Coordinates of C-alpha atoms and ligand atoms in Angstrom, one line a residue:
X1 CA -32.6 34.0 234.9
X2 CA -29.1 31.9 233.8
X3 CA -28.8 30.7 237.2
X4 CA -32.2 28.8 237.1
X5 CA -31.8 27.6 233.8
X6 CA -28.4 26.2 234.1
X7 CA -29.0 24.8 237.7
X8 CA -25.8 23.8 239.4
X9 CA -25.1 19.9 239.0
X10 CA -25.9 18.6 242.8
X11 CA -25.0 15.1 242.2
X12 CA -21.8 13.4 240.7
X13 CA -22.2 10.6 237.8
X14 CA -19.7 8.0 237.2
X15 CA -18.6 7.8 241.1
X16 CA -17.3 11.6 240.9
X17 CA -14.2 12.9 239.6
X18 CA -12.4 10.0 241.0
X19 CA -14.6 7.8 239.0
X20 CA -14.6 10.3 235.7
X21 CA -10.7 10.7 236.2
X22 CA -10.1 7.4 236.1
X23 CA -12.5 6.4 233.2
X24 CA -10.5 9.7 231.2
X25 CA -7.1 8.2 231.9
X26 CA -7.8 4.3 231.7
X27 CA -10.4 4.2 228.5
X28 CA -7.3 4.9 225.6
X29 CA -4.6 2.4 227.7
X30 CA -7.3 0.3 227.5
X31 CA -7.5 1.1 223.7
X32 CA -3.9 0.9 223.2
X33 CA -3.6 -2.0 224.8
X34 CA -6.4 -4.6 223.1
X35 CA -4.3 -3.6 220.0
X36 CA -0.6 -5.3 221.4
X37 CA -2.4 -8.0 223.5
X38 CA -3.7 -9.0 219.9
X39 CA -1.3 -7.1 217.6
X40 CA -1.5 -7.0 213.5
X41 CA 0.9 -10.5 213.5
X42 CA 0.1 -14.4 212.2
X43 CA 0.9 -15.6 215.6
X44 CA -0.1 -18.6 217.2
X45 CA -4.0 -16.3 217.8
X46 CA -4.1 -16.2 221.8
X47 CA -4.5 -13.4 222.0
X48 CA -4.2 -12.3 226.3
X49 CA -5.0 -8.7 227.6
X50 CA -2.7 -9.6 230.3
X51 CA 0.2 -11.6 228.8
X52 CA 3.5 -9.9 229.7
X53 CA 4.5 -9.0 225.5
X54 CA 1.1 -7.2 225.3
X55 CA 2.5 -4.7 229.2
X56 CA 5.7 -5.3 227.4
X57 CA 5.5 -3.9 224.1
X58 CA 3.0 -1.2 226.1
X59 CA 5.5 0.3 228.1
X60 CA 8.3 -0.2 225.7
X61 CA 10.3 2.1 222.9
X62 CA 7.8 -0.1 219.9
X63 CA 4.9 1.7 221.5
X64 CA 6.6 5.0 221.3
X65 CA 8.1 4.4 217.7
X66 CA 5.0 3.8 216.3
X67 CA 2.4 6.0 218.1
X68 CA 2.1 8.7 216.0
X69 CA 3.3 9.2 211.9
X70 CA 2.6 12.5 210.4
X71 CA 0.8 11.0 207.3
X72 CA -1.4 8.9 209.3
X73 CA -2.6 12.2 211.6
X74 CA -3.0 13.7 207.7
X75 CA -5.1 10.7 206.5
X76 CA -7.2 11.0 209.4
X77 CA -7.4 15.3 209.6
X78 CA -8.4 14.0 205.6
X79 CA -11.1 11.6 206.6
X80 CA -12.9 13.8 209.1
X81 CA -12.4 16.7 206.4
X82 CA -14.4 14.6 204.0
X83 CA -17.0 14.1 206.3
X84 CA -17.9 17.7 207.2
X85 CA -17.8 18.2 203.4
X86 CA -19.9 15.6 202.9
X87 CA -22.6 17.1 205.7
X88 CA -22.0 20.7 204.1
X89 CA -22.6 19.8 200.8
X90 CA -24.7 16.7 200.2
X91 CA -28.3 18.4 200.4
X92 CA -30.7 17.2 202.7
X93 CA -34.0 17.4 204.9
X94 CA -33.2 19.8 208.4
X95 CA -35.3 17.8 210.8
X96 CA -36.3 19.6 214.5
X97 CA -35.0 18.3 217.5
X98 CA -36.6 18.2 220.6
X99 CA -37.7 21.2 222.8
X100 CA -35.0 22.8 225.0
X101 CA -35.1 23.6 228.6
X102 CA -35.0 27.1 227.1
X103 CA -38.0 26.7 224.7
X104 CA -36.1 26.9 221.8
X105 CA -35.5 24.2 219.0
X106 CA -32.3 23.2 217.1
X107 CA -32.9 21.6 213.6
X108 CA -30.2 19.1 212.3
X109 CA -29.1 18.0 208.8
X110 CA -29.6 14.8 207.9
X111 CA -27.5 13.4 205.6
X112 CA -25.2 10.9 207.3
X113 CA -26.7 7.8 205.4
X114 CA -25.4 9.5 202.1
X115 CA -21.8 10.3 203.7
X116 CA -21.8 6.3 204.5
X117 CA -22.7 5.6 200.8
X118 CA -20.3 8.0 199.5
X119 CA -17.7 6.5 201.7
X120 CA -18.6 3.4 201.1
X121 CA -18.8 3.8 197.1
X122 CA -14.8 5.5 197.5
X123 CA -13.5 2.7 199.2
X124 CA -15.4 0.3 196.8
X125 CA -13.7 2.5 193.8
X126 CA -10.1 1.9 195.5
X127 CA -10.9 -1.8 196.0
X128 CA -11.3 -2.0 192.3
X129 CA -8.5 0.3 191.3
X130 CA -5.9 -1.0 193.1
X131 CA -7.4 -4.7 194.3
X132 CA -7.6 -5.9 198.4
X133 CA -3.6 -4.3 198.7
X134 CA -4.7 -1.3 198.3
X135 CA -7.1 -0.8 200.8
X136 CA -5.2 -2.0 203.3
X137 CA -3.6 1.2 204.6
X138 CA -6.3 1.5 207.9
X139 CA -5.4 -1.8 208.7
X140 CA -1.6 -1.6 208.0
X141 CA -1.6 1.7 210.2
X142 CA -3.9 1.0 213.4
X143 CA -2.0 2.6 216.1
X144 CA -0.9 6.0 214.6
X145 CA -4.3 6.5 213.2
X146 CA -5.8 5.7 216.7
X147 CA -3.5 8.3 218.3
X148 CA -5.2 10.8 215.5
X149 CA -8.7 10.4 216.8
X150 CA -7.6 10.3 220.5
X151 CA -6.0 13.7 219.6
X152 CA -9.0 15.0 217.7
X153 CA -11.4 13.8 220.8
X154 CA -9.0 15.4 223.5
X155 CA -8.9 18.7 221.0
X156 CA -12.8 19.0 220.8
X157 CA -13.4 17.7 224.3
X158 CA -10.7 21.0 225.5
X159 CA -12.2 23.2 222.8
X160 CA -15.9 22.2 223.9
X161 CA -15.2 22.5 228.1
X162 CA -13.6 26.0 227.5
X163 CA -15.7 27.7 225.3
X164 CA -18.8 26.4 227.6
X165 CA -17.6 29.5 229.9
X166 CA -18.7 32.2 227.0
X167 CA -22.2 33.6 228.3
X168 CA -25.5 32.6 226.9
X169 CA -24.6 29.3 227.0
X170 CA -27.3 26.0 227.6
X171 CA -25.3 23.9 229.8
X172 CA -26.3 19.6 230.4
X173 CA -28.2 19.3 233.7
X174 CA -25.7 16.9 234.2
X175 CA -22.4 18.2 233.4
X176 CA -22.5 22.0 235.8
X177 CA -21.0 20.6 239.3
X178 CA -17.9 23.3 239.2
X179 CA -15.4 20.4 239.3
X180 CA -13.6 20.4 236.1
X181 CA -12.5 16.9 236.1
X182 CA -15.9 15.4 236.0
X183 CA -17.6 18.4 233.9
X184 CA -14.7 18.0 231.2
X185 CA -15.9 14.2 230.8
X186 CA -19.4 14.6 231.4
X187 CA -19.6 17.8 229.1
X188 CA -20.7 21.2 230.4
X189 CA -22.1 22.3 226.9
X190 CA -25.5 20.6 226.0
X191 CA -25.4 21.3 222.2
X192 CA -21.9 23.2 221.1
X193 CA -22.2 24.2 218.2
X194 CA -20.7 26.3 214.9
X195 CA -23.7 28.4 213.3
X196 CA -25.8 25.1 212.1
X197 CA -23.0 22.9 212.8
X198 CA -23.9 20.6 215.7
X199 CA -20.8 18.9 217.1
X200 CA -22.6 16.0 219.0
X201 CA -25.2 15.0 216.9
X202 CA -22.1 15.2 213.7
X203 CA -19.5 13.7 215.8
X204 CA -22.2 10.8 217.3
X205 CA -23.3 9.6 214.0
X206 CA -20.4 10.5 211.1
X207 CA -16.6 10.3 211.7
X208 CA -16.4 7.2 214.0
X209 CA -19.6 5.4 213.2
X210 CA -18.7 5.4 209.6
X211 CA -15.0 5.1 210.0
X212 CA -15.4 1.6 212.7
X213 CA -16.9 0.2 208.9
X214 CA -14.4 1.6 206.7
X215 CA -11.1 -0.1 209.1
X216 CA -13.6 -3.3 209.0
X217 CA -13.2 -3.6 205.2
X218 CA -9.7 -2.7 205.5
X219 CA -9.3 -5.4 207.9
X220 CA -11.2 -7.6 205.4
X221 CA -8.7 -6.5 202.0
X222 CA -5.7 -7.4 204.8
X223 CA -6.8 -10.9 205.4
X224 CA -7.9 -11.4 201.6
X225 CA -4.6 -10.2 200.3
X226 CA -2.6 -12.0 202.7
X227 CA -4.3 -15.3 202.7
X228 CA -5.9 -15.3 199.5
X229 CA -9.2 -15.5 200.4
X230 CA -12.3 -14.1 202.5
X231 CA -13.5 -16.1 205.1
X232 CA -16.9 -16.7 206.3
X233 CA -16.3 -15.9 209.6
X234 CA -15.0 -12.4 208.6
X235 CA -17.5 -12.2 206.1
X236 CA -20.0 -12.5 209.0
X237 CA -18.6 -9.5 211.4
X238 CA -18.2 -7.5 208.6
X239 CA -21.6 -8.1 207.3
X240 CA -22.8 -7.5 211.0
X241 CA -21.2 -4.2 211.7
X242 CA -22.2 -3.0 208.4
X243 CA -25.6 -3.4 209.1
X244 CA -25.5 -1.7 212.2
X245 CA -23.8 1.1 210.9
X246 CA -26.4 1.5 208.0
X247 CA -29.6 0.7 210.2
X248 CA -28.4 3.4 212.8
X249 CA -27.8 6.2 210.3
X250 CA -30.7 5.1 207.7
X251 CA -32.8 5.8 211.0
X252 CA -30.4 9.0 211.4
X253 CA -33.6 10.9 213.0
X254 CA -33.8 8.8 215.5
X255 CA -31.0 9.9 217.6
X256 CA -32.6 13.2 218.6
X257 CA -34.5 12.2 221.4
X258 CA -31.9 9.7 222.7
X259 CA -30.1 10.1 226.2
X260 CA -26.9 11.3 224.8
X261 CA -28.4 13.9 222.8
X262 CA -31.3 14.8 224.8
X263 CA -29.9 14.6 228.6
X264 CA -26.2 14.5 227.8
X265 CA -23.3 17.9 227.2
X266 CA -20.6 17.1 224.6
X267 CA -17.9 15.9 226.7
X268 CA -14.8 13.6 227.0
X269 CA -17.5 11.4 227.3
X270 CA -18.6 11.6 224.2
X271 CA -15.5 12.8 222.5
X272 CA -13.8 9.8 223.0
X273 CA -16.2 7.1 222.8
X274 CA -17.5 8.5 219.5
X275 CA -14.5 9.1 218.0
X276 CA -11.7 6.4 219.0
X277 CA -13.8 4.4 221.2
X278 CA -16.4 3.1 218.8
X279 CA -14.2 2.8 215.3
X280 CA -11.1 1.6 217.0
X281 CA -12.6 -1.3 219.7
X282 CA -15.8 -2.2 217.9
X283 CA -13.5 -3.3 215.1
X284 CA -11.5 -5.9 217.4
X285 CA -13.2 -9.2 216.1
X286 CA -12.8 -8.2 212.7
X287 CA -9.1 -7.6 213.3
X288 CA -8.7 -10.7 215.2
X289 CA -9.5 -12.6 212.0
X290 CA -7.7 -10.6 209.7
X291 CA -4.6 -12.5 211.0
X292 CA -5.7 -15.3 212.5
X293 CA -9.2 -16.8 209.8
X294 CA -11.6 -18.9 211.2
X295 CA -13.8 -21.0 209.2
X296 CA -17.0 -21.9 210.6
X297 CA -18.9 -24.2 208.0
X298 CA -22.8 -23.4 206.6
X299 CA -24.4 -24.8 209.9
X300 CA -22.0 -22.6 212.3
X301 CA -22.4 -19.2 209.9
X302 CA -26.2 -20.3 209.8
X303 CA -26.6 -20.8 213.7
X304 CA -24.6 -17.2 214.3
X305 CA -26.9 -15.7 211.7
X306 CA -30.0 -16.8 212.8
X307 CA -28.8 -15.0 216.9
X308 CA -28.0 -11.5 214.8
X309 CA -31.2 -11.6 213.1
X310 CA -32.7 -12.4 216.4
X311 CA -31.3 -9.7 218.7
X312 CA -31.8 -7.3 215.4
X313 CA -35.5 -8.0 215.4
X314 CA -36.2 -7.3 219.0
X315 CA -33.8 -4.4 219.1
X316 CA -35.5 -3.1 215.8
X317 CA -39.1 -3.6 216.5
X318 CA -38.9 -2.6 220.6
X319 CA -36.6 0.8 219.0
X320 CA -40.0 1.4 216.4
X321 CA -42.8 0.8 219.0
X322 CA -41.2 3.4 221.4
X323 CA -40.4 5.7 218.4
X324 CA -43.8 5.3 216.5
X325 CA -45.6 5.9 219.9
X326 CA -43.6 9.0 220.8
X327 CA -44.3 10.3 217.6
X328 CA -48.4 10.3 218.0
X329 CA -48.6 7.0 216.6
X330 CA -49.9 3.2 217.4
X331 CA -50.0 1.1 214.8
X332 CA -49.9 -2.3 217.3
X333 CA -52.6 -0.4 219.4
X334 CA -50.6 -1.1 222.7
X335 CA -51.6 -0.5 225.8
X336 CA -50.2 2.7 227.9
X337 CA -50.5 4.4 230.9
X338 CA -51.0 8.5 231.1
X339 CA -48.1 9.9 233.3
X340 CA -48.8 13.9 235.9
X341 CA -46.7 15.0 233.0
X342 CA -48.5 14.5 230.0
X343 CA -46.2 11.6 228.3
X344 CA -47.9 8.4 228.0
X345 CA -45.9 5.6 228.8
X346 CA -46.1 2.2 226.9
X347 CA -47.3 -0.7 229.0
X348 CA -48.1 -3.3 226.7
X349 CA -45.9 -4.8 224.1
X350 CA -41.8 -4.9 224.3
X351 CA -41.7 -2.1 227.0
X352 CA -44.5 -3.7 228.5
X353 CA -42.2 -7.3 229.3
X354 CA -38.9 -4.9 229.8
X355 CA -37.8 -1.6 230.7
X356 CA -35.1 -2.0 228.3
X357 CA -35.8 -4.0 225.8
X358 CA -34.1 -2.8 223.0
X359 CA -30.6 -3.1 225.1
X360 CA -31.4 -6.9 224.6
X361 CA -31.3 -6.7 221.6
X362 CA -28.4 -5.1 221.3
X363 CA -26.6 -7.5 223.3
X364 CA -28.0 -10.5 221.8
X365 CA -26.3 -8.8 218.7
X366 CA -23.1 -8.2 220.6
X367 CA -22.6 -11.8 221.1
X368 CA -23.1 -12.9 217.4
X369 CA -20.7 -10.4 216.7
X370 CA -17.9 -12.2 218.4
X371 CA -18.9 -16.0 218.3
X372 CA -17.3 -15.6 214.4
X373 CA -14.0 -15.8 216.3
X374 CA -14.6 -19.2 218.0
X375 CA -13.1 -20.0 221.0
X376 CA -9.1 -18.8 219.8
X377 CA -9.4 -16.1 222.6
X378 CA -11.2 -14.6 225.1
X379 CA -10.6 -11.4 223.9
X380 CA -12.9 -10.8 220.9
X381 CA -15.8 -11.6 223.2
X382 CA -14.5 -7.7 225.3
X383 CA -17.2 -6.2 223.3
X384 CA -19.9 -7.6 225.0
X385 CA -18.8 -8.2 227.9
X386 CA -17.8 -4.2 228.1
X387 CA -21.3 -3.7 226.1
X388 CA -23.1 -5.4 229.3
X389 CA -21.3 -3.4 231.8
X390 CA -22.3 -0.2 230.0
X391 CA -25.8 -0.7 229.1
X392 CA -26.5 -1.7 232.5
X393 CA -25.3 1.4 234.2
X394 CA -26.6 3.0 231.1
X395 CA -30.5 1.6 232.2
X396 CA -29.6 2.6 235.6
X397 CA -28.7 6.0 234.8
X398 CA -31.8 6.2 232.3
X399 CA -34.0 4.6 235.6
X400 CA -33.1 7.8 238.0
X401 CA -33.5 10.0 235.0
X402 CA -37.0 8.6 234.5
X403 CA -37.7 8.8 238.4
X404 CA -36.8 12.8 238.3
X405 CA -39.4 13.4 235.4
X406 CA -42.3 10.5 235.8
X407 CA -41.9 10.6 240.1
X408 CA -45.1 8.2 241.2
X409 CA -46.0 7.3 237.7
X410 CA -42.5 5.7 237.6
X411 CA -42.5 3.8 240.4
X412 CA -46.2 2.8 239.0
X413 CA -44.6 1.4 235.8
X414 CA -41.7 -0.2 237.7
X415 CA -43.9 -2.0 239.1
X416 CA -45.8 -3.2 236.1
X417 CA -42.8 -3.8 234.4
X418 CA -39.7 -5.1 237.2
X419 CA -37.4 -6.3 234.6
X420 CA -35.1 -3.9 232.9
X421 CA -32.7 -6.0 230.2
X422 CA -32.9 -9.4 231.3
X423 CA -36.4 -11.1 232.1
X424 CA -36.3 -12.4 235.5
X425 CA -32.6 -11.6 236.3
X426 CA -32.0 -7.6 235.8
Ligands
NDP1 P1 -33.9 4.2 225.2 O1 -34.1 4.1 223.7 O2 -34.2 2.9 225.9 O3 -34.8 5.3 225.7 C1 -35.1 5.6 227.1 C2 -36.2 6.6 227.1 O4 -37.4 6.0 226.6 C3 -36.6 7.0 228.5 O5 -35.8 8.0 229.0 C4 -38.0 7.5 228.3 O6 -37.9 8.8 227.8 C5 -38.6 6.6 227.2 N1 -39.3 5.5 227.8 C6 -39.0 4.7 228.8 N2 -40.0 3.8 229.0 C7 -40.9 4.0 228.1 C8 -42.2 3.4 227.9 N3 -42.7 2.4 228.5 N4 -43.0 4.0 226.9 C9 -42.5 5.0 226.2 N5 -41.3 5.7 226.4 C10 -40.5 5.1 227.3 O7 -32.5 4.7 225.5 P2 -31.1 5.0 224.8 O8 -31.1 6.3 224.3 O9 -30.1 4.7 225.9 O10 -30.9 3.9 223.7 C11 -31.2 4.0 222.3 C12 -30.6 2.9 221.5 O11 -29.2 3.1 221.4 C13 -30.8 1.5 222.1 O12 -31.3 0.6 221.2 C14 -29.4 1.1 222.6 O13 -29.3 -0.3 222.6 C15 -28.5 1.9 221.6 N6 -27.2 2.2 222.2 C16 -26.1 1.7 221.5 C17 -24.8 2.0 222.0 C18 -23.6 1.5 221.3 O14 -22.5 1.9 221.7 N7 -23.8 0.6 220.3 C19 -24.6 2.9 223.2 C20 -25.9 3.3 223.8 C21 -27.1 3.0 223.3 P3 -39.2 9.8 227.6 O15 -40.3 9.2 228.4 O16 -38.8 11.2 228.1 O17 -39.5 9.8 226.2

């Protein structure tokens, strides 16, 4: 009875555990080392991943000195205290889930849009209180607070992998090959949990999500209280990032029938990516311009403006079409096809010109994101280009999922629609 519903994993993702192993190991040097290719300094702004200072200071004693503080592993313990506090207290609606393999449902608590606001009122109060200097502590102590969530991802990945071994457990379709390297990343556990407390669905949306906006406003006090002013490049990102923070948990509900939720165990993967990943790398353009401003003029800002608002709409509207129809609606009265497994699939509208089209979107958005920083550096355009790479393996990954559950009825639809992100290319 366990055995069939926690099949063993027959095939590897990521290119194996060679692929996983290297991906565990090479994702925080990576981390570590965007921050002293482009370090908190006022110098001249090139900013080089591979420059010899950036391997330099990398492999040498600064790196060690200033890896890890004591009060900056307490401010961050104190941050992702205050979120679980804010989940356990703030009262909210428990929304269902999707159907497990098991039959069962898991409800979830959402409240995270209120956690941002109270977050975002707090920091507003210090702001206030103490002026732009006194927010500037996130900004001030980047790499000892990145070490923090590296060790809190490592700590929950461990604590997830092992307790995955207690009986009774749902395990990720993915995540059961019996090698421990690539089950650790992937995730063996579907949905760990403490009584009501859902680890993925809390770590996806909360501690990282929320804290990639509160190190953007720190980032913003730094450059105000060191040059004296905001400028409307940084204005921009930080406007940008806020949105997408407050768009992705004001449509909190959304997240439970997504890939990482739905398909995915709580892994490394995961672990990482939610918690240092997102806050710590997302934030790079934003910390580019805290040293090094960039002013763009009103007919730059308004040209970068006008691409966010374009990738938003298509990234919005194909996100609501799929969502609306999944949920027994069709407001646009799109066309669809009936699938052998009872899901409909859309074949009109956005996922009737792409297979992906809200990944567009996304990326349009990835690019306005960085163009704030001009041409200074390559670097601050690593977010799309990463973005790209993973949201193209990402729609591949989705495409064999898809071919596993629709069979014929897929290959049907990829052949209505050929295109997955990019019409006529991808
Ligand atoms: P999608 O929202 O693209 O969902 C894919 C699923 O949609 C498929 O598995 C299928 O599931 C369903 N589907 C596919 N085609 C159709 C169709 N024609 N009609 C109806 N349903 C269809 O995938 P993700 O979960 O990857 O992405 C969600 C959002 O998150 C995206 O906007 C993405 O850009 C964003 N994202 C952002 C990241 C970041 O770091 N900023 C990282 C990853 C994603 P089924 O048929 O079973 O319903």
């Amino acid at each position: 009875m366990t055995k069939e519903l926690n099949p063993k994993t027959k095939e590897y993702s990521f290119f194996g555990p060679i692929g996983t192993g290297a991906i565990t190991i090479l994702t925080p040097v990576i981390t570590y080392l965007l921050y002293y290719a482009c370090p908190n300094s006022y110098d001249d702004g090139t900013c080089k991943l591979l420059q010899k200072p950036a391997l330099g200071r990398l492999a040498g004693s600064d790196f060690w000195y200033s890896l890890f503080t004591l009060e900056a592993f307490a401010v961050y313990l104190a941050w992702y205290a205050f979120t679980v506090f804010a989940w356990a207290i703030i009262p909210a609606q428990w929304v269902r889930g999707t159907q497990l393999r098991d039959g069962s449902y898991k409800y979830y608590k959402m409240n995270a849009l209120a956690t941002l606001l109270m977050a975002t009122g707090l920091a507003a109060g210090q702001i206030l209180r103490a002026g732009p200097e006194g927010f500037t502590y996130f900004a001030d102590n980047w790499i000892p607070l990145l070490t923090a969530s590296l060790v809190m991802s490592i700590a929950q990945s461990v604590f997830c992998y092992v307790s995955s071994f207690t009986q009774g457990k749902l395990l990720a379709l993915g995540g059961n090959t019996g090698n421990c390297v690539h089950d650790f990343f992937i995730g063996r556990e579907l949905n760990p949990s403490i009584g009501s407390f859902d680890i993925k669905t809390f770590n996806e949306l909360r501690p990282g999500l929320i804290l990639w906006w509160i190190l953007d406003i720190s980032l913003a006090c730094r450059q105000l209280a060191t040059f004296g002013q905001l400028t409307d490049s940084m204005i921009l990102v930080v406007a940008f990032h806020g949105w997408y923070v407050f768009d992705a948990l004001y449509n909190e509900s959304i997240i439970l029938t997504q890939m990482d939720i739905v398909h995915d165990g709580f892994g490394y993967m995961l672990a990482f990516g939610d918690l240092t990943w997102v806050p710590f790398t997302y934030s790079l353009q934003a910390r580019f311009l805290a040293y090094h401003p960039n002013i763009l003029g009103p007919s730059g800002s308004a040209a970068i403006a006008a691409l966010q608002l374009l990738g938003y709409y298509i990234f919005r509207t194909s996100n609501a079409e799929k969502n609306e129809f999944r949920n027994g609606k069709n407001p646009k009265n799109l066309q669809y096809m009936q699938t052998k497994r009872g899901t409909k699939l859309l074949t009109s509208g956005w996922w009737g010109t792409l297979r992906h089209p809200n990944y567009l979107g996304d990326l349009i958005m990835a690019l306005a994101w960085s163009l704030p920083t001009g041409s200074l550096t390559p670097l601050t355009y690593f977010y799309p280009a990463y973005f790209t790479v993973l949201l193209i393996h990402r729609a591949l990954r989705d495409d064999a999922h898809c071919r596993e559950k629709y069979g014929d009825d897929w290959n049907a639809y990829v052949e209505k629609v050929p295109y997955c992100i990019f019409p006529y290319v991808f």
